[in-house]
Short mmCIF file of C-alpha atoms in Angstrom, two decimals:
data_model
loop_
_atom_site.label_atom_id
_atom_site.label_comp_id
_atom_site.label_asym_id
_atom_site.label_seq_id
_atom_site.Cartn_x
_atom_site.Cartn_y
_atom_site.Cartn_z
CA SER U 1 -69.53 -87.27 55.91
CA ALA U 2 -72.41 -89.58 55.04
CA THR U 3 -71.96 -93.22 54.22
CA THR U 4 -74.44 -95.66 52.76
CA PRO U 5 -75.22 -98.44 55.28
CA ALA U 6 -77.13 -101.53 54.26
CA ALA U 7 -77.84 -104.44 56.61
CA VAL U 8 -78.84 -107.65 54.87
CA GLY U 9 -79.24 -110.73 57.03
CA ASN U 10 -76.06 -111.00 59.08
CA LEU U 11 -74.12 -108.67 56.79
CA GLN U 12 -73.69 -104.90 56.90
CA LYS U 13 -72.03 -103.17 53.97
CA ILE U 14 -70.91 -99.56 54.42
CA THR U 15 -69.61 -97.33 51.66
CA ILE U 16 -67.19 -94.77 53.07
CA LYS U 17 -67.56 -91.25 51.69
CA GLY U 18 -65.87 -87.99 52.53
CA ASP U 19 -67.51 -84.66 53.27
CA ASP U 20 -67.38 -83.95 49.54
CA GLY U 21 -69.57 -87.00 48.84
CA LYS U 22 -66.77 -88.86 47.06
CA SER U 23 -65.86 -92.41 48.01
CA ARG U 24 -62.71 -92.93 50.06
CA LYS U 25 -60.66 -96.12 49.67
CA ILE U 26 -59.68 -97.76 52.95
CA ARG U 27 -56.02 -98.43 53.69
CA ASP U 28 -56.57 -100.12 57.07
CA PHE U 29 -58.89 -100.17 60.06
CA TRP U 30 -58.61 -101.08 63.75
CA PRO U 31 -61.02 -101.63 66.64
CA VAL U 32 -60.79 -99.21 69.56
CA ASP U 33 -60.56 -101.32 72.70
CA ASP U 34 -62.79 -99.37 75.07
CA ASN U 35 -66.00 -98.99 73.05
CA GLY U 36 -65.85 -101.11 69.91
CA ASP U 37 -65.60 -98.18 67.50
CA LEU U 38 -63.39 -98.49 64.43
CA VAL U 39 -60.62 -96.12 63.38
CA LEU U 40 -60.15 -96.01 59.60
CA ALA U 41 -57.13 -94.78 57.64
CA MET U 42 -57.81 -93.98 54.01
CA ILE U 43 -55.51 -94.19 51.00
CA THR U 44 -55.87 -90.41 50.71
CA GLY U 45 -54.30 -90.03 54.18
CA ASP U 46 -57.56 -88.95 55.84
CA VAL U 47 -58.44 -90.61 59.14
CA GLY U 48 -61.93 -91.15 60.54
CA CYS U 49 -63.89 -93.02 63.19
CA LEU U 50 -66.91 -95.28 62.67
CA SER U 51 -69.09 -95.53 65.79
CA ARG U 52 -70.47 -98.78 67.13
CA CYS U 53 -74.27 -98.96 67.44
CA ASP U 54 -75.65 -98.98 70.97
CA ALA U 55 -78.19 -101.69 70.25
CA THR U 56 -79.19 -104.21 67.60
CA ASP U 57 -80.99 -102.67 64.65
CA ASP U 58 -83.64 -105.23 63.68
CA GLU U 59 -86.55 -103.30 62.27
CA ASP U 60 -87.62 -106.18 60.00
CA GLY U 61 -87.95 -108.63 62.85
CA GLY U 62 -85.47 -110.90 61.09
CA ASP U 63 -81.78 -111.56 61.44
CA SER U 64 -80.59 -108.12 60.31
CA GLU U 65 -78.09 -106.48 62.57
CA LYS U 66 -76.43 -103.12 62.05
CA LEU U 67 -73.27 -103.07 64.13
CA PHE U 68 -71.93 -99.68 63.10
CA GLU U 69 -73.50 -96.28 62.49
CA GLY U 70 -73.70 -94.95 58.96
CA ALA U 71 -71.63 -91.79 59.46
CA VAL U 72 -67.87 -91.41 59.64
CA ARG U 73 -66.54 -88.79 62.01
CA TRP U 74 -63.47 -87.46 60.25
CA LEU U 75 -60.69 -86.82 62.75
CA SER U 76 -58.30 -84.90 60.55
CA PRO U 77 -57.80 -84.15 56.85
CA ARG U 78 -54.41 -84.83 55.34
CA THR U 79 -51.90 -81.99 55.43
CA GLY U 80 -48.72 -81.29 53.52
CA GLY U 81 -50.12 -81.77 50.02
CA THR U 82 -51.88 -84.66 48.35
CA LYS U 83 -49.11 -86.16 46.23
CA GLY U 84 -48.38 -89.82 47.05
CA ASN U 85 -50.94 -92.29 48.39
CA CYS U 86 -50.89 -93.60 51.94
CA ASP U 87 -49.11 -96.94 51.49
CA ALA U 88 -49.00 -98.04 55.14
CA ALA U 89 -50.71 -97.23 58.43
CA ALA U 90 -50.66 -98.46 62.03
CA PHE U 91 -52.67 -97.70 65.18
CA ALA U 92 -52.00 -98.00 68.93
CA ALA U 93 -53.03 -96.18 72.10
CA GLY U 94 -54.99 -93.50 70.27
CA LYS U 95 -52.28 -92.71 67.74
CA VAL U 96 -52.20 -93.39 63.99
CA VAL U 97 -48.98 -93.32 62.00
CA LEU U 98 -49.28 -92.90 58.23
CA GLY U 99 -46.61 -93.65 55.62
CA TYR U 100 -46.76 -92.29 52.07
CA ALA U 101 -45.55 -93.38 48.65
CA ALA U 102 -42.68 -91.75 46.81
CA GLY U 103 -43.10 -88.07 46.05
CA ALA U 104 -45.08 -87.10 49.15
CA ALA U 105 -44.04 -83.87 50.85
CA ARG U 106 -44.16 -85.72 54.20
CA PRO U 107 -43.13 -89.39 54.11
CA LEU U 108 -44.51 -89.91 57.62
CA GLU U 109 -47.21 -88.37 59.79
CA VAL U 110 -48.39 -89.18 63.31
CA LEU U 111 -52.00 -88.36 64.17
CA ASP U 112 -53.49 -88.06 67.65
CA ALA U 113 -56.98 -89.58 67.37
CA ALA U 114 -58.23 -87.58 70.36
CA THR U 115 -57.30 -84.13 69.03
CA GLY U 116 -56.81 -84.72 65.30
CA ALA U 117 -53.39 -83.05 65.50
CA ARG U 118 -50.81 -84.26 62.97
CA THR U 119 -47.05 -84.26 63.42
CA PRO U 120 -44.65 -84.85 60.53
CA GLY U 121 -41.90 -87.39 60.93
CA ALA U 122 -38.62 -85.74 61.85
CA ALA U 123 -34.89 -86.25 62.35
CA GLY U 124 -34.36 -89.22 60.04
CA GLY U 125 -37.81 -90.18 58.82
CA ASP U 126 -37.53 -87.63 56.02
CA ARG U 127 -34.91 -89.88 54.42
CA LEU U 128 -37.60 -92.35 53.32
CA THR U 129 -38.88 -90.12 50.53
CA LYS U 130 -38.85 -92.99 48.01
CA GLY U 131 -41.75 -94.54 49.88
CA VAL U 132 -42.76 -95.90 53.29
CA HIS U 133 -44.10 -99.42 52.78
CA ALA U 134 -44.48 -100.85 56.30
CA LEU U 135 -45.31 -99.47 59.76
CA ALA U 136 -45.81 -100.87 63.26
CA TRP U 137 -46.50 -99.42 66.69
CA ALA U 138 -45.07 -100.90 69.87
CA PRO U 139 -47.59 -101.54 72.67
CA ARG U 140 -48.83 -98.36 74.35
CA ALA U 141 -47.32 -96.40 71.45
CA ALA U 142 -43.89 -96.50 73.08
CA TRP U 143 -42.29 -96.25 69.63
CA PHE U 144 -43.07 -97.01 66.02
CA ALA U 145 -41.03 -98.62 63.26
CA ALA U 146 -41.04 -97.60 59.60
CA GLY U 147 -39.71 -99.57 56.64
CA GLY U 148 -39.06 -97.77 53.39
CA GLN U 149 -36.62 -96.75 50.70
CA ASN U 150 -33.93 -94.15 51.19
CA ALA U 151 -33.93 -91.48 48.49
CA GLY U 152 -30.20 -90.91 48.72
CA THR U 153 -28.98 -94.51 48.62
CA SER U 154 -32.04 -96.39 47.25
CA LYS U 155 -31.43 -98.86 50.08
CA HIS U 156 -34.30 -100.49 51.93
CA GLU U 157 -34.13 -99.41 55.55
CA ILE U 158 -35.92 -99.76 58.88
CA PHE U 159 -36.11 -96.84 61.31
CA VAL U 160 -37.36 -96.86 64.90
CA ALA U 161 -38.95 -93.61 66.06
CA ARG U 162 -39.26 -92.68 69.73
CA PRO U 163 -40.91 -89.63 71.31
CA SER U 164 -38.30 -86.92 71.67
CA GLY U 165 -39.72 -85.40 74.84
CA PHE U 166 -40.00 -82.05 73.06
CA GLY U 167 -43.60 -81.61 72.04
CA SER U 168 -44.87 -84.33 69.71
CA TRP U 169 -41.72 -84.78 67.62
CA TYR U 170 -40.02 -88.14 67.16
CA LEU U 171 -36.34 -89.03 66.98
CA PHE U 172 -35.35 -91.77 64.53
CA THR U 173 -32.63 -94.39 64.83
CA GLU U 174 -31.68 -96.76 62.02
CA LEU U 175 -31.43 -100.53 62.31
CA PRO U 176 -28.68 -102.33 60.39
CA ARG U 177 -29.52 -102.93 56.74
CA LEU U 178 -30.61 -106.48 55.96
CA HIS U 179 -33.40 -106.56 53.38
CA SER U 180 -32.27 -106.35 49.77
CA SER U 181 -35.73 -105.38 48.53
CA ARG U 182 -38.94 -103.85 49.88
CA VAL U 183 -39.74 -104.23 53.57
CA THR U 184 -43.30 -105.50 53.29
CA ALA U 185 -44.42 -105.78 56.94
CA LEU U 186 -43.36 -104.97 60.50
CA CYS U 187 -44.69 -106.11 63.89
CA ALA U 188 -43.60 -105.20 67.41
CA THR U 189 -43.38 -107.81 70.15
CA ALA U 190 -45.68 -107.66 73.18
CA ASP U 191 -42.86 -106.54 75.50
CA ALA U 192 -41.95 -103.64 73.16
CA ALA U 193 -38.34 -104.86 73.09
CA GLY U 194 -38.42 -106.60 69.74
CA LEU U 195 -39.47 -106.09 66.14
CA VAL U 196 -40.11 -108.63 63.39
CA SER U 197 -39.64 -107.61 59.76
CA ALA U 198 -40.72 -109.32 56.55
CA GLY U 199 -39.38 -108.60 53.10
CA ALA U 200 -40.03 -109.14 49.43
CA ASP U 201 -36.58 -110.75 49.40
CA GLY U 202 -37.94 -113.75 51.34
CA ARG U 203 -36.25 -112.75 54.59
CA LEU U 204 -37.96 -112.80 57.98
CA ALA U 205 -35.97 -111.22 60.81
CA TRP U 206 -36.24 -110.61 64.57
CA TRP U 207 -34.63 -107.40 65.87
CA ASP U 208 -33.59 -106.19 69.32
CA VAL U 209 -34.89 -102.61 69.21
CA ASN U 210 -33.13 -101.41 72.37
CA GLU U 211 -29.72 -102.67 71.26
CA LYS U 212 -30.40 -101.83 67.58
CA ARG U 213 -29.15 -105.19 66.32
CA LEU U 214 -30.35 -108.25 64.44
CA LYS U 215 -31.28 -110.90 66.97
CA ARG U 216 -32.13 -113.71 64.57
CA GLU U 217 -32.73 -114.18 60.87
CA ILE U 218 -35.70 -116.54 61.01
CA CYS U 219 -35.77 -117.15 57.27
CA ASP U 220 -33.17 -116.23 54.71
CA LYS U 221 -33.85 -115.23 51.14
CA ASN U 222 -33.51 -118.81 49.88
CA THR U 223 -36.47 -120.17 51.88
CA ARG U 224 -39.39 -118.31 50.32
CA SER U 225 -39.84 -116.23 47.18
CA SER U 226 -41.16 -113.37 49.31
CA TYR U 227 -43.11 -112.53 52.44
CA THR U 228 -46.05 -110.20 51.93
CA ASP U 229 -47.44 -109.69 55.45
CA LEU U 230 -47.04 -110.84 59.04
CA CYS U 231 -48.67 -110.67 62.46
CA LEU U 232 -47.68 -111.71 65.99
CA ARG U 233 -49.60 -113.21 68.87
CA PRO U 234 -48.76 -111.91 72.37
CA ASP U 235 -46.94 -115.20 73.09
CA GLY U 236 -44.63 -114.48 70.14
CA LEU U 237 -46.13 -116.91 67.63
CA ILE U 238 -45.53 -115.46 64.17
CA ALA U 239 -47.86 -115.84 61.21
CA ALA U 240 -46.27 -114.72 57.96
CA THR U 241 -47.91 -114.91 54.56
CA ALA U 242 -45.51 -116.20 51.96
CA ARG U 243 -45.31 -116.44 48.22
CA VAL U 244 -44.23 -120.03 47.90
CA PRO U 245 -41.97 -121.16 45.04
CA ASN U 246 -42.61 -124.37 43.15
CA THR U 247 -40.44 -126.97 44.87
CA ALA U 248 -40.52 -130.67 45.59
CA ASP U 249 -42.03 -129.92 49.02
CA ASP U 250 -44.55 -127.17 48.22
CA ALA U 251 -46.84 -126.19 45.38
CA PRO U 252 -46.53 -122.61 44.09
CA GLY U 253 -48.91 -119.96 45.35
CA TYR U 254 -49.56 -118.17 48.63
CA GLY U 255 -49.65 -119.76 52.06
CA LEU U 256 -49.20 -118.97 55.74
CA ASP U 257 -46.04 -119.92 57.64
CA VAL U 258 -46.30 -120.15 61.44
CA PHE U 259 -43.17 -119.92 63.62
CA ASP U 260 -42.83 -120.49 67.36
CA PRO U 261 -40.00 -118.63 69.19
CA ARG U 262 -40.39 -121.06 72.11
CA LYS U 263 -39.21 -123.79 69.75
CA ARG U 264 -36.17 -121.92 68.45
CA PHE U 265 -38.32 -120.36 65.73
CA GLU U 266 -39.10 -123.72 64.23
CA ARG U 267 -41.75 -123.57 61.52
CA VAL U 268 -44.51 -125.28 63.49
CA GLY U 269 -47.22 -124.95 60.88
CA PHE U 270 -47.96 -124.09 57.30
CA LEU U 271 -51.48 -123.33 56.15
CA SER U 272 -51.79 -123.80 52.42
CA PRO U 273 -54.99 -122.14 51.20
CA ASP U 274 -56.48 -123.34 47.94
CA ASP U 275 -55.84 -121.71 44.59
CA SER U 276 -58.44 -118.98 45.14
CA LEU U 277 -56.00 -117.21 47.47
CA SER U 278 -53.74 -116.34 44.59
CA GLY U 279 -52.78 -112.77 45.44
CA LEU U 280 -51.30 -110.73 48.26
CA VAL U 281 -52.75 -111.99 51.52
CA ALA U 282 -53.31 -110.11 54.77
CA ALA U 283 -53.19 -112.34 57.86
CA ARG U 284 -54.47 -111.16 61.23
CA TRP U 285 -54.81 -112.88 64.61
CA SER U 286 -57.97 -112.39 66.64
CA ASP U 287 -57.60 -110.84 70.09
CA ASP U 288 -58.34 -114.19 71.73
CA ASN U 289 -55.52 -115.73 69.63
CA ASN U 290 -57.68 -118.61 68.40
CA TRP U 291 -58.43 -117.41 64.88
CA VAL U 292 -56.43 -116.18 61.94
CA THR U 293 -58.17 -114.35 59.12
CA LEU U 294 -56.88 -114.34 55.55
CA GLY U 295 -58.02 -111.92 52.87
CA SER U 296 -56.88 -111.87 49.27
CA THR U 297 -57.04 -110.02 45.99
CA ASP U 298 -59.75 -112.27 44.56
CA GLY U 299 -62.45 -111.22 47.05
CA THR U 300 -62.14 -114.28 49.29
CA VAL U 301 -61.90 -114.18 53.08
CA LYS U 302 -61.12 -117.30 55.10
CA ILE U 303 -61.05 -117.78 58.85
CA PHE U 304 -59.00 -120.60 60.33
CA ASP U 305 -59.57 -122.05 63.80
CA LEU U 306 -56.01 -122.64 64.95
CA ARG U 307 -57.15 -124.77 67.87
CA LYS U 308 -57.70 -127.51 65.30
CA GLY U 309 -54.15 -127.62 64.04
CA LEU U 310 -51.29 -125.81 62.38
CA ASP U 311 -50.43 -127.63 59.19
CA ALA U 312 -51.27 -127.78 55.52
CA ARG U 313 -54.27 -130.02 56.24
CA THR U 314 -55.98 -127.35 58.35
CA ARG U 315 -59.19 -126.30 56.59
CA ALA U 316 -60.94 -122.97 56.71
CA VAL U 317 -63.92 -123.33 59.04
CA VAL U 318 -65.66 -120.46 57.28
CA THR U 319 -65.27 -119.35 53.67
CA CYS U 320 -66.72 -116.01 52.57
CA ALA U 321 -67.06 -115.73 48.81
CA GLY U 322 -66.57 -112.04 48.12
CA ALA U 323 -68.58 -111.50 44.96
CA SER U 324 -71.68 -113.24 46.32
CA ARG U 325 -71.65 -111.24 49.55
CA GLY U 326 -71.08 -107.73 48.29
CA LEU U 327 -67.29 -107.62 48.21
CA PRO U 328 -65.40 -106.22 45.22
CA ASP U 329 -62.37 -108.06 43.90
CA VAL U 330 -59.76 -106.86 46.39
CA VAL U 331 -59.85 -107.46 50.15
CA GLY U 332 -57.46 -104.95 51.66
CA GLN U 333 -57.75 -106.05 55.29
CA ALA U 334 -59.83 -108.62 57.13
CA ARG U 335 -59.88 -109.28 60.86
CA VAL U 336 -61.99 -110.82 63.58
CA LEU U 337 -63.24 -107.96 65.74
CA GLU U 338 -64.97 -109.86 68.53
CA THR U 339 -65.79 -113.37 69.70
CA PRO U 340 -68.73 -112.78 72.08
CA GLY U 341 -70.08 -116.07 73.37
CA ARG U 342 -70.67 -118.43 70.45
CA ARG U 343 -70.55 -115.73 67.77
CA LEU U 344 -67.84 -114.35 65.54
CA VAL U 345 -67.81 -110.74 64.38
CA PHE U 346 -65.40 -109.90 61.60
CA ALA U 347 -64.93 -107.08 59.12
CA ALA U 348 -63.27 -106.81 55.72
CA SER U 349 -62.32 -103.70 53.78
CA CYS U 350 -62.67 -103.71 50.00
CA ALA U 351 -61.79 -100.47 48.22
CA SER U 352 -64.24 -97.92 49.69
CA HIS U 353 -66.46 -100.57 51.30
CA LEU U 354 -66.42 -102.00 54.81
CA VAL U 355 -68.30 -105.30 55.13
CA VAL U 356 -69.18 -106.57 58.61
CA HIS U 357 -70.46 -110.06 59.45
CA ALA U 358 -71.85 -111.22 62.80
CA TRP U 359 -73.01 -114.81 63.06
CA THR U 360 -72.70 -118.16 64.82
CA PRO U 361 -71.07 -120.62 62.41
CA PRO U 362 -72.68 -124.04 62.93
CA THR U 363 -69.48 -125.80 61.84
CA LEU U 364 -67.70 -124.43 64.93
CA TYR U 365 -70.20 -125.42 67.58
CA GLY U 366 -71.55 -128.96 67.43
CA GLY U 367 -70.42 -129.63 63.85
CA GLY U 368 -67.33 -131.59 64.78
CA ASP U 369 -63.99 -131.63 63.06
CA GLY U 370 -65.43 -133.50 60.09
CA ALA U 371 -68.01 -130.83 59.27
CA PRO U 372 -67.43 -129.11 55.91
CA ALA U 373 -66.46 -125.46 55.68
CA MET U 374 -69.42 -123.10 55.52
CA THR U 375 -69.85 -120.46 52.84
CA ILE U 376 -71.79 -117.42 54.06
#
């Protein structure tokens, strides 16, 4: 399962290939807490692990740094046929849940990263055969949620799956129907009692998972054209990427809404990226909660320092122009992996490529609030 690593300056670009030598497109990736390795889920449904290097690779005596090894250890090939791409994936506590597009023999699979064993979704999850579009694990993999389309009713539904206690099978319960179109993103709360859902209908909702009821509709369908992604900080702060309609208050395009549950879910901030962020945007908090990373379909990645503000005037402290730094057009995911000392380490997935940056941005340390954004 060879890949092609290349470290240039503070950038490492890795092309992910399977055992057959063919490139594999990345659906999502996540850092493993204990050792810094990355778990990767591919659009094919295969899952692998990319190991962190033990030491800095700097053979040229320059700034080159190879953070990850050049070989993927494949944990488990996909089972149950190959029809239907993996449309959604989530990772927690050593478990990966995979959701497939319409037509797949198994709409859902749960993979144990330690053993590679796969378990098909059961007792309700098989109803989402028209496609699973969003997934989320609760902390410690207590349960996972799946948003998809019911084959029998064509309704857009959200299921919560809990371990059954009998082997590795899961039992599914259905939340009340709310979204009138695709459920685009799901996130569990830090206490594992709540779930936030985002939809292409412009709705953003907070659910009580234990009581199986809608706790609050944060945004109704008249507020935004659609929500494309969301993420939560442990304190409950919600960042949701929105497709903004052309109104008297906002210009059309994509932006980031920020809501604070401590302030009755008031919209406390709205980051309005420039026109280059014109496509579907993936927003991710860093583990230290200070940064939010935005990736888009035009090859641009921006990192915002949220300690400097939460409004439309907030500027990206770092701008990464995709084409000039080895990124294809589409950034599937982008996230800050580490913030050791004065450095930032972040990775972005683009088709079958994983691009990793590690550097100390001068605009963050000593540059002052008036320093311009830096393009790397």
